[in-house]
PDB file of C-alpha atoms in Angstrom:
ATOM      1  CA  MET T 210    -112.788 325.202 -50.211  1.00 72.00           C
ATOM      2  CA  LEU T 211    -111.223 321.805 -50.934  1.00 69.00           C
ATOM      3  CA  VAL T 212    -114.305 319.927 -49.703  1.00 65.00           C
ATOM      4  CA  LEU T 213    -116.659 322.167 -51.702  1.00 68.00           C
ATOM      5  CA  THR T 214    -114.567 321.842 -54.879  1.00 73.00           C
ATOM      6  CA  ILE T 215    -114.273 318.065 -54.683  1.00 71.00           C
ATOM      7  CA  SER T 216    -117.974 317.731 -53.883  1.00 67.00           C
ATOM      8  CA  LYS T 217    -118.802 319.841 -56.923  1.00 69.00           C
ATOM      9  CA  TYR T 218    -116.536 317.663 -59.068  1.00 74.00           C
ATOM     10  CA  LEU T 219    -117.794 314.313 -57.737  1.00 69.00           C
ATOM     11  CA  GLY T 220    -121.499 314.924 -57.760  1.00 64.00           C
ATOM     12  CA  GLU T 221    -124.443 317.158 -58.164  1.00 54.00           C
ATOM     13  CA  LEU T 222    -123.998 320.044 -55.778  1.00 52.00           C
ATOM     14  CA  GLY T 223    -127.441 321.457 -55.225  1.00 56.00           C
ATOM     15  CA  GLY T 224    -128.977 323.674 -52.586  1.00 57.00           C
ATOM     16  CA  LEU T 225    -129.172 320.912 -49.990  1.00 58.00           C
ATOM     17  CA  ASP T 226    -125.487 320.085 -50.298  1.00 64.00           C
ATOM     18  CA  GLU T 227    -124.690 323.757 -49.837  1.00 67.00           C
ATOM     19  CA  TRP T 228    -126.641 323.663 -46.538  1.00 74.00           C
ATOM     20  CA  LEU T 229    -124.323 320.846 -45.502  1.00 77.00           C
ATOM     21  CA  MET T 230    -121.383 323.225 -45.940  1.00 77.00           C
ATOM     22  CA  ALA T 231    -122.696 325.262 -42.996  1.00 82.00           C
ATOM     23  CA  SER T 232    -122.407 322.235 -40.725  1.00 90.00           C
ATOM     24  CA  LEU T 233    -119.008 321.352 -42.161  1.00 90.00           C
ATOM     25  CA  GLY T 234    -117.895 324.915 -41.457  1.00 91.00           C
ATOM     26  CA  ALA T 235    -118.580 324.310 -37.787  1.00 95.00           C
ATOM     27  CA  SER T 236    -116.721 320.989 -38.054  1.00 96.00           C
ATOM     28  CA  ALA T 237    -113.799 322.828 -39.672  1.00 95.00           C
ATOM     29  CA  LEU T 238    -113.639 325.211 -36.722  1.00 96.00           C
ATOM     30  CA  LEU T 239    -113.103 322.260 -34.407  1.00 96.00           C
ATOM     31  CA  VAL T 240    -110.656 320.432 -36.686  1.00 96.00           C
ATOM     32  CA  PHE T 241    -108.493 323.451 -37.591  1.00 95.00           C
ATOM     33  CA  ALA T 242    -108.733 325.670 -34.494  1.00 94.00           C
ATOM     34  CA  LEU T 243    -109.059 323.011 -31.777  1.00 94.00           C
ATOM     35  CA  PRO T 244    -107.276 319.923 -33.146  1.00 93.00           C
ATOM     36  CA  GLY T 245    -106.697 318.595 -29.623  1.00 93.00           C
ATOM     37  CA  SER T 246    -110.391 318.469 -28.772  1.00 95.00           C
ATOM     38  CA  PRO T 247    -111.930 314.984 -28.532  1.00 96.00           C
ATOM     39  CA  MET T 248    -114.831 316.359 -30.592  1.00 97.00           C
ATOM     40  CA  ALA T 249    -112.439 317.226 -33.439  1.00 97.00           C
ATOM     41  CA  GLN T 250    -110.861 313.788 -33.793  1.00 97.00           C
ATOM     42  CA  PRO T 251    -111.406 311.796 -37.002  1.00 98.00           C
ATOM     43  CA  TRP T 252    -113.764 309.238 -35.409  1.00 98.00           C
ATOM     44  CA  ALA T 253    -115.925 312.003 -33.945  1.00 98.00           C
ATOM     45  CA  VAL T 254    -116.069 314.024 -37.166  1.00 98.00           C
ATOM     46  CA  ILE T 255    -116.590 311.192 -39.644  1.00 98.00           C
ATOM     47  CA  ALA T 256    -118.733 308.846 -37.551  1.00 98.00           C
ATOM     48  CA  GLY T 257    -120.689 311.664 -35.897  1.00 98.00           C
ATOM     49  CA  ASN T 258    -121.650 313.327 -39.188  1.00 97.00           C
ATOM     50  CA  THR T 259    -122.401 310.049 -40.971  1.00 98.00           C
ATOM     51  CA  LEU T 260    -124.419 308.620 -38.077  1.00 98.00           C
ATOM     52  CA  SER T 261    -126.439 311.830 -37.801  1.00 98.00           C
ATOM     53  CA  ALA T 262    -127.253 311.749 -41.508  1.00 97.00           C
ATOM     54  CA  LEU T 263    -128.345 308.103 -41.238  1.00 98.00           C
ATOM     55  CA  VAL T 264    -130.517 308.881 -38.209  1.00 98.00           C
ATOM     56  CA  GLY T 265    -132.088 311.897 -39.922  1.00 97.00           C
ATOM     57  CA  ILE T 266    -132.867 309.874 -43.054  1.00 97.00           C
ATOM     58  CA  SER T 267    -134.366 307.062 -40.983  1.00 98.00           C
ATOM     59  CA  ILE T 268    -136.528 309.494 -39.014  1.00 98.00           C
ATOM     60  CA  ILE T 269    -137.858 311.248 -42.127  1.00 96.00           C
ATOM     61  CA  HIS T 270    -138.961 307.832 -43.436  1.00 97.00           C
ATOM     62  CA  VAL T 271    -141.009 307.260 -40.295  1.00 97.00           C
ATOM     63  CA  VAL T 272    -142.124 310.753 -39.233  1.00 97.00           C
ATOM     64  CA  GLN T 273    -143.421 313.022 -41.975  1.00 92.00           C
ATOM     65  CA  GLU T 274    -144.105 316.073 -39.797  1.00 95.00           C
ATOM     66  CA  PRO T 275    -140.894 318.191 -39.712  1.00 93.00           C
ATOM     67  CA  LEU T 276    -141.715 319.815 -36.353  1.00 95.00           C
ATOM     68  CA  ILE T 277    -141.718 316.371 -34.767  1.00 97.00           C
ATOM     69  CA  ALA T 278    -139.006 314.832 -36.957  1.00 98.00           C
ATOM     70  CA  MET T 279    -136.414 317.570 -36.339  1.00 97.00           C
ATOM     71  CA  PRO T 280    -136.108 317.319 -32.542  1.00 97.00           C
ATOM     72  CA  LEU T 281    -136.423 313.541 -32.745  1.00 98.00           C
ATOM     73  CA  ALA T 282    -133.616 313.321 -35.326  1.00 98.00           C
ATOM     74  CA  ALA T 283    -131.356 315.686 -33.401  1.00 98.00           C
ATOM     75  CA  SER T 284    -131.898 313.985 -30.044  1.00 98.00           C
ATOM     76  CA  LEU T 285    -131.467 310.465 -31.434  1.00 98.00           C
ATOM     77  CA  SER T 286    -128.331 311.594 -33.279  1.00 98.00           C
ATOM     78  CA  ILE T 287    -126.880 312.936 -30.049  1.00 98.00           C
ATOM     79  CA  LEU T 288    -127.806 309.719 -28.234  1.00 98.00           C
ATOM     80  CA  GLY T 289    -126.195 307.633 -30.987  1.00 98.00           C
ATOM     81  CA  MET T 290    -123.028 309.718 -30.929  1.00 98.00           C
ATOM     82  CA  PHE T 291    -122.894 309.390 -27.153  1.00 98.00           C
ATOM     83  CA  ILE T 292    -123.262 305.595 -27.337  1.00 98.00           C
ATOM     84  CA  LEU T 293    -120.661 305.259 -30.115  1.00 98.00           C
ATOM     85  CA  ARG T 294    -118.322 307.751 -28.411  1.00 97.00           C
ATOM     86  CA  CYS T 295    -118.221 310.027 -31.441  1.00 98.00           C
ATOM     87  CA  LEU T 296    -119.667 313.239 -30.014  1.00 98.00           C
ATOM     88  CA  HIS T 297    -119.369 315.992 -32.588  1.00 98.00           C
ATOM     89  CA  PRO T 298    -121.734 318.934 -31.944  1.00 96.00           C
ATOM     90  CA  PRO T 299    -122.033 320.107 -35.589  1.00 97.00           C
ATOM     91  CA  ALA T 300    -123.269 316.631 -36.516  1.00 97.00           C
ATOM     92  CA  ALA T 301    -126.623 317.245 -34.833  1.00 96.00           C
ATOM     93  CA  ALA T 302    -127.181 319.931 -37.471  1.00 96.00           C
ATOM     94  CA  VAL T 303    -126.611 317.323 -40.194  1.00 96.00           C
ATOM     95  CA  SER T 304    -129.665 315.404 -38.988  1.00 97.00           C
ATOM     96  CA  LEU T 305    -131.684 318.625 -39.111  1.00 95.00           C
ATOM     97  CA  ILE T 306    -130.479 319.423 -42.638  1.00 94.00           C
ATOM     98  CA  VAL T 307    -131.575 315.957 -43.753  1.00 94.00           C
ATOM     99  CA  VAL T 308    -135.044 316.378 -42.249  1.00 95.00           C
ATOM    100  CA  LEU T 309    -135.511 319.926 -43.568  1.00 93.00           C
ATOM    101  CA  GLY T 310    -134.315 318.846 -47.012  1.00 91.00           C
ATOM    102  CA  HIS T 311    -136.572 315.773 -47.072  1.00 92.00           C
ATOM    103  CA  VAL T 312    -133.644 313.481 -47.889  1.00 91.00           C
ATOM    104  CA  PHE T 313    -134.943 309.944 -48.349  1.00 93.00           C
ATOM    105  CA  HIS T 314    -131.865 308.343 -49.959  1.00 93.00           C
ATOM    106  CA  TYR T 315    -129.395 306.699 -47.615  1.00 95.00           C
ATOM    107  CA  ARG T 316    -126.588 307.318 -50.112  1.00 91.00           C
ATOM    108  CA  TYR T 317    -126.628 310.967 -48.983  1.00 91.00           C
ATOM    109  CA  ALA T 318    -125.084 309.820 -45.692  1.00 94.00           C
ATOM    110  CA  PHE T 319    -122.100 308.426 -47.578  1.00 93.00           C
ATOM    111  CA  PHE T 320    -121.861 311.080 -50.286  1.00 85.00           C
ATOM    112  CA  PRO T 321    -121.646 313.925 -49.609  1.00 87.00           C
ATOM    113  CA  VAL T 322    -121.685 313.638 -45.786  1.00 92.00           C
ATOM    114  CA  MET T 323    -119.114 310.904 -45.083  1.00 94.00           C
ATOM    115  CA  ILE T 324    -116.831 311.726 -48.018  1.00 89.00           C
ATOM    116  CA  ASP T 325    -116.843 315.435 -47.149  1.00 89.00           C
ATOM    117  CA  SER T 326    -116.085 314.584 -43.517  1.00 95.00           C
ATOM    118  CA  VAL T 327    -113.145 312.401 -44.569  1.00 95.00           C
ATOM    119  CA  LEU T 328    -111.811 315.170 -46.820  1.00 90.00           C
ATOM    120  CA  LEU T 329    -112.147 317.665 -43.987  1.00 93.00           C
ATOM    121  CA  VAL T 330    -110.209 315.412 -41.597  1.00 96.00           C
ATOM    122  CA  VAL T 331    -107.463 314.810 -44.190  1.00 95.00           C
ATOM    123  CA  ALA T 332    -107.150 318.553 -44.875  1.00 92.00           C
ATOM    124  CA  GLY T 333    -107.093 319.218 -41.129  1.00 95.00           C
ATOM    125  CA  ALA T 334    -104.375 316.619 -40.575  1.00 96.00           C
ATOM    126  CA  ILE T 335    -102.219 318.070 -43.339  1.00 95.00           C
ATOM    127  CA  TYR T 336    -102.669 321.630 -42.068  1.00 95.00           C
ATOM    128  CA  SER T 337    -102.096 320.757 -38.411  1.00 93.00           C
ATOM    129  CA  ASN T 338     -98.995 318.713 -39.063  1.00 90.00           C
ATOM    130  CA  LEU T 339     -97.547 321.431 -41.351  1.00 95.00           C
ATOM    131  CA  THR T 340     -98.113 324.045 -38.650  1.00 94.00           C
ATOM    132  CA  GLY T 341     -96.601 321.952 -35.867  1.00 92.00           C
ATOM    133  CA  LYS T 342     -99.836 320.891 -34.171  1.00 89.00           C
ATOM    134  CA  LYS T 343    -100.386 317.208 -33.598  1.00 89.00           C
ATOM    135  CA  TYR T 344    -103.525 315.840 -35.251  1.00 94.00           C
ATOM    136  CA  PRO T 345    -105.134 313.423 -34.846  1.00 94.00           C
ATOM    137  CA  ASN T 346    -104.602 312.908 -31.135  1.00 87.00           C
ATOM    138  CA  ARG T 347    -104.879 309.678 -29.223  1.00 77.00           C
ATOM    139  CA  PRO T 348    -106.957 309.691 -26.051  1.00 66.00           C
ATOM    140  CA  SER T 349    -104.924 309.572 -22.861  1.00 59.00           C
TER     141      SER T 349
END
């Protein structure tokens, strides 16, 4: 609710941004319900979502056919997350949302994707620490 409200206040919240909320809902599940998971840590959430948006935008610039662009964007997003050690499963959906929405502006990766991811991590940290769960966690 916090992410949606701030997004509405900061920018134009249209249909495409509302699609993004579905992916962020899956991110929220990891951050709030499984705060100890490596896939729920701030680097994974923020970098994974932002990288996937950047990959999706780059792919849609090169490949106009959605049936080719979608699997290419998702697979390259997963590869990028693997290389950067920021695996976050819901982020692959971000690349698909970008392709399906024909997003050509790279600013979309920073707002709403990155900003919403940061807000989600901050809200998750506040909630987890208030409820006695440690978040974020350092790798062992």
